[in-house]
XYZ file of C-alpha atoms in Angstrom:
589
model
C 3.554 5.736 19.188
C 6.793 4.173 17.986
C 6.566 1.549 20.725
C 3.137 0.541 19.381
C 4.493 0.607 15.827
C 7.187 -1.929 16.711
C 5.093 -4.026 19.092
C 2.095 -4.557 16.801
C 3.432 -3.997 13.288
C 7.128 -4.817 13.588
C 8.439 -1.552 12.086
C 11.192 0.656 13.515
C 10.057 3.902 11.897
C 7.091 5.483 10.162
C 6.909 5.974 6.422
C 6.577 9.492 4.989
C 3.493 11.367 6.315
C 2.264 8.475 8.507
C 3.280 10.020 11.832
C 1.827 13.413 10.915
C -1.466 11.845 9.785
C -1.740 9.651 12.888
C -1.065 12.638 15.146
C -3.916 14.538 13.447
C -6.284 11.565 13.827
C -5.401 11.294 17.525
C -6.204 15.015 17.833
C -9.672 14.080 16.478
C -9.307 16.134 13.286
C -10.523 15.121 9.814
C -8.119 14.042 7.064
C -8.067 13.015 3.411
C -5.095 10.754 2.669
C -3.745 10.009 -0.799
C -1.042 7.352 -0.753
C -0.027 4.911 -3.468
C -0.867 1.239 -3.130
C 1.567 -0.259 -0.647
C 2.315 3.155 0.861
C 0.968 2.343 4.318
C -2.523 3.907 4.307
C -4.063 1.303 6.624
C -1.635 2.057 9.445
C -2.990 5.626 9.542
C -6.216 4.357 11.140
C -5.074 1.020 12.585
C -2.549 2.515 15.002
C -4.940 5.230 16.314
C -7.551 2.482 16.775
C -5.243 0.856 19.345
C -4.850 4.152 21.213
C -8.545 5.121 21.240
C -10.708 3.557 23.942
C -13.685 2.835 21.704
C -14.331 1.383 18.249
C -12.908 2.335 14.857
C -15.378 1.687 12.015
C -13.735 1.060 8.643
C -15.972 1.310 5.568
C -14.536 -0.687 2.670
C -15.940 -2.091 -0.597
C -13.345 -4.882 -0.559
C -15.514 -7.631 0.894
C -13.215 -10.482 -0.114
C -10.264 -8.688 1.501
C -11.874 -8.101 4.889
C -11.107 -11.550 6.298
C -7.437 -11.251 5.317
C -7.215 -7.796 6.904
C -8.793 -9.068 10.106
C -6.479 -12.119 10.147
C -3.457 -9.829 9.799
C -4.622 -7.548 12.607
C -5.275 -10.490 14.912
C -1.842 -11.924 14.088
C -0.473 -8.545 15.220
C -2.373 -8.770 18.512
C -5.177 -6.350 17.575
C -8.817 -7.343 18.126
C -10.735 -6.909 14.850
C -13.869 -8.226 13.124
C -15.830 -7.693 9.915
C -19.498 -7.685 8.938
C -20.527 -8.233 5.324
C -22.860 -10.272 3.120
C -20.602 -13.344 3.238
C -21.638 -14.012 6.862
C -24.737 -15.826 8.109
C -27.183 -13.876 10.347
C -26.093 -15.869 13.412
C -22.429 -15.030 12.760
C -23.281 -11.336 12.426
C -25.233 -11.470 15.686
C -22.225 -12.968 17.516
C -19.906 -10.289 16.125
C -22.308 -7.514 17.136
C -22.333 -8.897 20.693
C -18.523 -8.811 20.785
C -18.512 -5.250 19.458
C -21.065 -4.058 22.036
C -19.043 -5.716 24.820
C -16.091 -3.500 23.896
C -13.729 -6.329 22.980
C -13.359 -5.312 19.313
C -11.123 -2.354 18.411
C -11.626 -2.305 14.604
C -14.785 -3.261 12.690
C -14.799 -3.498 8.879
C -18.159 -2.999 7.154
C -19.257 -2.792 3.511
C -20.861 0.532 2.416
C -24.185 -1.081 1.494
C -24.636 -2.231 5.109
C -24.844 1.350 6.383
C -28.468 1.764 5.224
C -29.677 -1.702 6.210
C -32.482 -1.591 8.820
C -31.118 -1.473 12.351
C -27.431 -1.075 11.527
C -27.152 2.617 12.377
C -29.135 1.909 15.586
C -26.520 -0.747 16.392
C -23.669 1.732 15.808
C -25.285 4.252 18.145
C -25.053 1.709 20.971
C -21.270 1.743 20.663
C -18.546 4.181 21.641
C -17.379 4.993 18.100
C -14.094 6.952 18.206
C -13.062 7.006 14.542
C -14.593 6.483 11.091
C -12.233 5.421 8.303
C -13.488 5.433 4.708
C -11.243 3.324 2.501
C -11.222 3.554 -1.316
C -12.777 7.014 -0.910
C -12.602 7.701 -4.664
C -15.643 5.397 -4.990
C -17.838 8.289 -3.806
C -17.003 10.418 -6.849
C -18.664 10.159 -10.249
C -15.452 11.645 -11.647
C -13.466 8.669 -10.392
C -12.758 5.438 -12.240
C -14.775 3.258 -9.856
C -17.913 5.149 -8.784
C -20.134 3.191 -6.373
C -23.555 4.708 -5.562
C -23.614 3.044 -2.107
C -20.778 5.352 -1.079
C -23.110 8.349 -1.369
C -25.019 6.929 1.626
C -22.001 7.429 3.886
C -23.119 10.991 4.576
C -25.474 9.478 7.164
C -22.424 8.575 9.278
C -21.403 12.240 9.317
C -24.929 13.170 10.431
C -25.064 10.523 13.182
C -21.531 11.138 14.466
C -20.778 14.831 13.740
C -18.053 15.062 16.406
C -16.227 11.855 15.462
C -13.084 12.302 13.323
C -13.165 10.933 9.779
C -10.179 9.771 7.765
C -10.845 9.177 4.058
C -8.206 7.212 2.148
C -7.487 6.495 -1.512
C -4.599 5.513 -3.758
C -5.963 7.080 -6.942
C -7.591 10.498 -7.110
C -7.100 13.406 -9.480
C -7.592 16.941 -8.145
C -11.201 16.897 -9.408
C -11.908 13.631 -7.553
C -10.241 14.930 -4.364
C -12.475 18.007 -4.373
C -15.542 15.810 -4.909
C -14.599 13.495 -2.009
C -14.288 16.440 0.386
C -17.629 17.878 -0.743
C -19.585 14.624 -0.705
C -18.366 13.715 2.801
C -18.684 17.276 4.179
C -14.976 17.293 5.004
C -14.294 20.903 4.085
C -12.177 21.279 7.251
C -10.075 18.198 6.483
C -6.350 18.439 5.922
C -5.332 16.811 2.639
C -2.198 14.666 2.779
C -0.720 13.783 -0.603
C 2.134 11.325 -0.660
C 4.186 10.847 -3.794
C 2.442 8.617 -6.334
C 5.831 7.291 -7.374
C 6.419 3.558 -6.887
C 10.221 3.342 -7.340
C 10.256 -0.470 -7.112
C 7.977 -0.861 -10.158
C 9.361 -1.038 -13.692
C 6.859 -0.036 -16.405
C 7.142 -1.628 -19.840
C 5.015 -1.378 -22.986
C 5.509 -4.096 -25.631
C 4.102 -4.103 -29.153
C 1.558 -6.930 -29.208
C 2.830 -9.165 -32.024
C 2.898 -12.719 -30.642
C 1.013 -12.391 -27.350
C 1.431 -15.933 -26.026
C 5.032 -16.295 -27.176
C 5.975 -12.977 -25.580
C 4.038 -13.838 -22.439
C 5.706 -17.246 -22.028
C 9.124 -15.556 -22.049
C 8.007 -13.141 -19.331
C 6.443 -15.852 -17.180
C 9.573 -18.011 -17.302
C 11.327 -15.218 -15.396
C 8.606 -15.448 -12.744
C 8.018 -19.215 -12.863
C 7.385 -19.651 -9.114
C 6.262 -16.122 -8.352
C 2.825 -14.514 -8.159
C 1.568 -12.908 -11.377
C -1.731 -11.229 -12.338
C -2.661 -11.115 -16.041
C -5.509 -8.736 -16.924
C -7.573 -9.679 -19.983
C -10.395 -7.781 -21.674
C -13.192 -10.374 -21.525
C -14.277 -13.391 -19.502
C -13.703 -15.611 -22.522
C -10.147 -14.262 -22.827
C -9.355 -15.140 -19.195
C -10.549 -18.725 -19.619
C -8.536 -19.203 -22.803
C -5.457 -17.654 -21.173
C -5.676 -19.906 -18.101
C -6.158 -22.977 -20.290
C -3.127 -22.182 -22.476
C -0.927 -21.421 -19.451
C -1.983 -24.628 -17.683
C -1.075 -26.686 -20.766
C 2.270 -24.879 -20.759
C 2.876 -26.039 -17.174
C 2.000 -22.935 -15.182
C -0.265 -23.140 -12.117
C -2.891 -20.794 -13.537
C -6.613 -20.169 -13.087
C -9.174 -17.835 -14.644
C -11.136 -15.322 -12.570
C -14.060 -13.142 -13.662
C -17.369 -11.720 -12.458
C -19.402 -14.361 -14.326
C -18.223 -17.111 -11.981
C -20.131 -18.274 -8.929
C -19.181 -16.360 -5.798
C -17.950 -19.539 -4.094
C -15.685 -20.331 -7.069
C -14.222 -16.830 -7.060
C -13.577 -17.037 -3.336
C -11.857 -20.406 -3.770
C -9.565 -19.081 -6.531
C -8.668 -16.000 -4.488
C -7.864 -18.289 -1.570
C -5.658 -20.531 -3.735
C -3.810 -17.474 -5.015
C -3.137 -15.759 -1.699
C -2.069 -19.087 -0.152
C 0.402 -19.733 -3.011
C -1.392 -22.873 -4.226
C -1.511 -21.285 -7.688
C 0.733 -18.465 -8.841
C -0.866 -17.042 -12.012
C -4.326 -15.486 -12.238
C -5.840 -14.590 -15.619
C -8.492 -12.082 -14.682
C -10.821 -9.378 -15.829
C -10.639 -6.101 -13.946
C -13.131 -7.543 -11.411
C -10.127 -9.239 -9.846
C -7.962 -7.289 -7.469
C -10.616 -5.263 -5.671
C -10.177 -7.328 -2.562
C -6.733 -8.837 -3.021
C -3.951 -7.533 -0.818
C -1.174 -9.953 -1.773
C 2.113 -8.183 -1.082
C 4.393 -10.398 -3.184
C 2.904 -10.071 -6.688
C 6.028 -9.795 -8.835
C 4.417 -8.951 -12.176
C 1.155 -7.443 -13.452
C 0.399 -7.865 -17.165
C -2.262 -6.124 -19.256
C -2.972 -8.041 -22.461
C -5.345 -5.281 -23.619
C -5.761 -1.555 -23.092
C -6.957 -0.631 -19.575
C -10.082 1.530 -19.238
C -8.237 4.580 -17.926
C -4.953 5.770 -16.472
C -6.527 5.576 -12.990
C -7.462 1.928 -13.586
C -4.004 1.178 -14.964
C -2.297 2.815 -11.987
C -4.473 0.956 -9.498
C -4.150 -2.411 -11.261
C -0.375 -2.164 -11.711
C -0.235 -0.995 -8.102
C -1.052 -4.541 -7.025
C 2.528 -5.459 -7.912
C 5.306 -5.111 -5.366
C 3.352 -4.041 -2.313
C 6.214 -5.457 -0.243
C 8.499 -2.797 -1.809
C 10.577 -5.418 -3.641
C 11.369 -4.975 -7.368
C 8.421 -5.898 -9.613
C 7.358 -5.200 -13.182
C 4.256 -3.981 -14.981
C 3.871 -4.943 -18.633
C 1.298 -3.598 -21.107
C 0.872 -5.363 -24.462
C -0.043 -2.478 -26.729
C -1.980 -2.545 -29.983
C -3.856 0.663 -30.951
C -6.456 -1.508 -32.709
C -7.571 -2.757 -29.264
C -9.306 0.574 -28.727
C -12.175 -0.764 -30.858
C -13.138 -3.094 -28.000
C -13.608 -0.077 -25.729
C -15.262 2.028 -28.419
C -18.123 -0.446 -28.687
C -18.997 -0.075 -24.990
C -18.471 3.692 -24.975
C -20.910 4.087 -27.884
C -23.482 2.094 -25.888
C -23.468 4.691 -23.070
C -26.643 6.773 -22.934
C -25.347 9.572 -20.723
C -23.472 12.064 -22.943
C -21.297 13.377 -20.116
C -20.338 9.853 -19.081
C -19.542 9.022 -22.709
C -17.395 12.137 -23.088
C -15.399 11.250 -19.953
C -14.878 7.689 -21.229
C -13.523 8.931 -24.592
C -11.137 11.282 -22.793
C -9.858 8.509 -20.523
C -9.306 6.147 -23.463
C -7.346 8.853 -25.302
C -5.057 9.259 -22.276
C -4.355 5.502 -22.247
C -3.471 5.579 -25.962
C -1.079 8.477 -25.319
C 0.607 6.438 -22.582
C 1.133 3.509 -24.955
C 2.558 5.726 -27.706
C 4.933 7.763 -25.516
C 8.477 8.450 -26.623
C 9.753 9.656 -23.254
C 9.479 8.537 -19.616
C 6.312 6.588 -18.768
C 6.699 7.211 -15.034
C 6.732 10.957 -15.655
C 3.466 10.702 -17.628
C 1.743 8.708 -14.854
C 2.856 11.056 -12.092
C 1.953 14.197 -14.037
C -1.497 12.740 -14.668
C -2.065 12.788 -10.897
C -0.670 16.304 -10.580
C 2.834 15.392 -9.407
C 5.757 17.229 -10.965
C 8.462 14.703 -11.885
C 11.803 16.445 -12.472
C 14.091 13.576 -13.486
C 14.840 13.148 -17.177
C 15.471 9.419 -16.712
C 13.586 7.285 -14.190
C 15.793 4.211 -14.815
C 12.683 2.068 -14.394
C 10.620 2.141 -17.586
C 11.316 0.630 -20.994
C 11.885 4.027 -22.593
C 14.439 5.093 -19.991
C 16.169 1.742 -19.749
C 15.678 0.652 -23.365
C 15.776 -2.912 -22.120
C 14.093 -2.995 -18.743
C 14.063 -5.982 -16.480
C 13.196 -6.659 -12.871
C 16.236 -6.259 -10.623
C 16.914 -9.138 -8.278
C 18.438 -8.466 -4.885
C 21.498 -10.727 -4.595
C 22.421 -9.813 -1.015
C 20.389 -12.426 0.858
C 21.005 -16.180 1.058
C 18.586 -17.648 -1.489
C 18.766 -21.198 -0.133
C 17.784 -20.095 3.376
C 15.110 -17.812 1.917
C 13.522 -20.791 0.106
C 13.634 -22.880 3.309
C 11.988 -20.074 5.294
C 9.292 -19.706 2.615
C 8.560 -23.432 2.833
C 8.342 -23.257 6.645
C 6.042 -20.231 6.366
C 3.793 -22.114 3.936
C 3.548 -25.125 6.283
C 2.525 -22.898 9.211
C 0.076 -20.943 7.044
C -1.549 -24.164 5.782
C -1.957 -25.424 9.359
C -3.552 -22.145 10.465
C -5.614 -21.701 7.279
C -4.271 -18.248 6.483
C -2.208 -16.660 3.683
C 1.582 -17.071 4.051
C 2.232 -13.310 4.060
C 0.169 -12.951 7.247
C 2.890 -14.948 9.042
C 5.832 -12.917 7.669
C 6.267 -10.995 4.408
C 8.969 -11.767 1.842
C 10.930 -8.691 2.875
C 11.083 -10.025 6.450
C 12.265 -13.449 5.259
C 14.912 -11.795 3.071
C 16.254 -9.877 6.078
C 16.339 -13.123 8.082
C 18.318 -14.650 5.200
C 20.741 -11.716 5.282
C 21.460 -11.390 9.014
C 20.873 -14.991 10.300
C 19.383 -13.914 13.690
C 20.106 -16.425 16.486
C 18.102 -14.940 19.372
C 14.766 -13.303 20.112
C 16.540 -9.980 20.644
C 18.095 -9.896 17.183
C 14.996 -11.363 15.531
C 13.064 -8.379 16.895
C 15.413 -6.095 14.954
C 14.196 -7.593 11.686
C 11.648 -5.462 9.809
C 8.148 -6.922 10.206
C 8.844 -8.803 13.459
C 6.890 -7.405 16.404
C 6.315 -8.783 19.894
C 3.135 -10.636 18.939
C 4.664 -12.441 15.951
C 7.855 -13.116 17.899
C 5.831 -14.898 20.579
C 3.710 -16.800 18.068
C 6.219 -17.764 15.370
C 9.672 -16.626 16.493
C 11.100 -19.825 17.953
C 10.300 -22.112 15.023
C 11.931 -19.678 12.577
C 14.937 -19.225 14.880
C 15.377 -23.009 15.096
C 15.534 -23.302 11.306
C 17.952 -20.364 10.963
C 20.216 -21.791 13.695
C 20.299 -25.239 12.056
C 21.086 -23.726 8.670
C 23.742 -21.358 10.058
C 25.444 -24.207 11.955
C 25.545 -26.345 8.809
C 26.947 -23.489 6.707
C 29.230 -22.038 9.372
C 27.470 -18.660 9.287
C 27.431 -16.266 12.239
C 24.701 -13.899 13.313
C 24.957 -10.327 12.025
C 23.211 -7.334 13.514
C 20.808 -5.627 11.117
C 22.418 -2.307 10.228
C 19.162 -0.912 8.847
C 20.941 0.162 5.676
C 18.734 2.533 3.749
C 18.325 1.972 0.040
C 17.484 5.207 -1.726
C 14.756 5.090 -4.350
C 14.355 7.349 -7.369
C 12.220 9.751 -5.346
C 15.139 10.320 -2.928
C 17.567 10.985 -5.778
C 15.181 13.584 -7.197
C 15.234 15.366 -3.834
C 19.035 15.013 -3.671
C 19.368 16.739 -7.060
C 17.386 19.707 -5.742
C 19.359 19.784 -2.465
C 22.546 20.054 -4.495
C 21.005 23.120 -6.141
C 20.654 24.575 -2.599
C 16.876 24.931 -2.832
C 14.925 25.417 0.399
C 12.683 22.661 1.744
C 9.590 24.650 0.727
C 10.946 25.172 -2.802
C 11.724 21.466 -3.163
C 8.260 20.543 -1.861
C 6.644 22.904 -4.389
C 8.771 21.555 -7.241
C 7.860 17.993 -6.295
C 4.203 18.792 -5.414
C 4.355 17.268 -1.949
C 4.410 18.520 1.643
C 7.634 19.700 3.362
C 7.402 16.752 5.781
C 7.983 14.331 2.911
C 11.113 16.242 1.843
C 12.461 16.214 5.415
C 11.914 12.456 5.488
C 13.934 12.192 2.248
C 16.723 14.345 3.730
C 16.856 12.128 6.822
C 17.331 9.004 4.701
C 19.814 10.676 2.339
C 21.974 11.961 5.224
C 22.047 8.515 6.843
C 23.284 7.119 3.550
C 25.634 10.055 2.871
C 26.622 11.792 6.163
C 28.989 14.179 4.343
C 26.210 15.779 2.305
C 26.370 19.570 2.623
C 23.022 20.737 3.994
C 24.393 23.452 6.301
C 22.252 26.025 4.495
C 19.190 24.299 6.000
C 20.464 24.432 9.617
C 17.750 25.858 11.930
C 18.196 29.055 13.963
C 20.797 28.431 16.701
C 18.577 29.515 19.619
C 15.697 27.316 18.478
C 18.078 24.435 17.820
C 19.401 24.709 21.396
C 15.851 24.587 22.784
C 15.053 21.524 20.692
C 18.285 19.840 21.785
C 17.397 20.496 25.427
C 13.922 18.974 24.910
C 15.371 15.805 23.355
C 17.837 15.510 26.257
C 15.097 15.960 28.870
C 12.853 13.379 27.220
C 15.830 10.970 26.890
C 14.631 9.750 23.488
C 14.906 10.825 19.858
C 11.163 10.239 19.427
C 9.431 13.457 18.397
C 6.261 13.417 20.494
C 7.859 13.691 23.989
C 10.055 16.605 22.817
C 7.086 18.343 21.152
C 5.025 17.958 24.337
C 7.790 19.775 26.244
C 8.184 22.535 23.647
C 4.536 23.176 22.802
C 2.831 24.287 19.588
C 5.461 26.955 18.856
C 7.600 24.157 17.387
C 6.230 22.016 14.550
C 6.975 18.324 14.045
C 8.725 19.219 10.776
C 11.053 21.640 12.583
C 11.855 18.989 15.197
C 12.597 16.384 12.532
C 14.928 18.734 10.669
C 16.682 19.688 13.906
C 17.084 16.009 14.807
C 18.971 15.434 11.541
C 21.557 18.082 12.504
C 21.756 16.974 16.140
C 22.428 13.372 15.109
C 25.050 14.223 12.446
């Protein structure tokens, strides 16, 4: 699996829970996956899709995002297509022919297509191996984005009862999780809950006194970076874009009242870095997977904590430092009150009042905002100071990484933009900012060392490697820089330090997992990273039984790799993946 991970996606190792989830999918077992935005949910079905012989069907409401997702998969050497209302009948017919021929590995479809005449007949002609349901919270009336079309997905369970289903979401309370499992008849599914913490995001709430003056100061810090500004009404977005344009920012408005073609054009301009500020209503974002958004601003109160978490989650998907700013004025609740009072359903109205009250509490907090967000989703946050919200920092600001060569980084970004413009695709599909920053840190001079850069796989090396190497070589020669080997230094986030605090208290892995409301596998992943950063850490109290450790050591030696799967295949089900991972930490120390 790790060979496929590097070859197609350019990563050396899995993120927390990914390997365990993928293994379950490959065993054809059902799963419900909760991971924060940017946590790597898509990989949990994309990698199994490569392994399976047949087709993986991905149901997603994000129509405008489908093309970008397919472009990214194709750039990674994976055959993918999408079918939605943006395509002409002839185009759909051509795609269906490709799918039936067996060429396509992943097919994205919108939920409303499932009940269209003939579509389920078409699916039954195909060897479907996996069904992935993205944005699964849309099936629940208790969620913040209920979509009735999602209720029709039960027909897929009826048509393909023996096909594994993986449901995925970034935002779901315990009530919503229970509803998802019930609605999709996934009572036997294993629920994987990753931490909702986004350590690279700084949360700030500012008293709304001089909105535009305050906003201009913030935007100057992000002058050439991507920013999303959420406004309450369509009129507000248009005024905001107009004011920002006059001020010299490349800004456009975006809202549901615009023609579909205009919205598509603005999305395209944004993801291709032709404009860098979007003033939008909440309609924007459902369908935008831009990894390098450096700031998300709310000029008014969001509808709910779920909405706020999802909307701010569009910042920093590339794991680089980003900020989320809410301009807070309690009087803004009147705008929401008007619409809540218009609701006819009493239960719906009651839920809306409750959600608004939770948003007001968030704005009026006197202690850690991160703690409030995580506790809302049922995660127990132990730290007294998150060091990444205005209340913990007092004066929070985005932290800039000074380690890479900024001049080379800018040159690589310009080269990436030129290639992207020629190919008609977003720049991040070529390489993400994190990849370019690593190139600007290590100055790779050969294909071998370029492959060691995060985000560079065999497919992208073959397609784009040489032109990037040529630029790096020219720059390095001019500056007198030499190639350095990526050391894969691990930067610990706040979530790792929370685990470290509990390790120092000599708590067991199970106790730490319970305290932090996550699975033991996540804690073992934290320990692995912490030990690599601090090899002298005393974790002897966690050392596995000597006899079992010897057996595991023998299995690793026989398989001649530190990868878990070959060793587990030799040992059998008596040894869990978690036990093998913990043993590997001690064997590698």
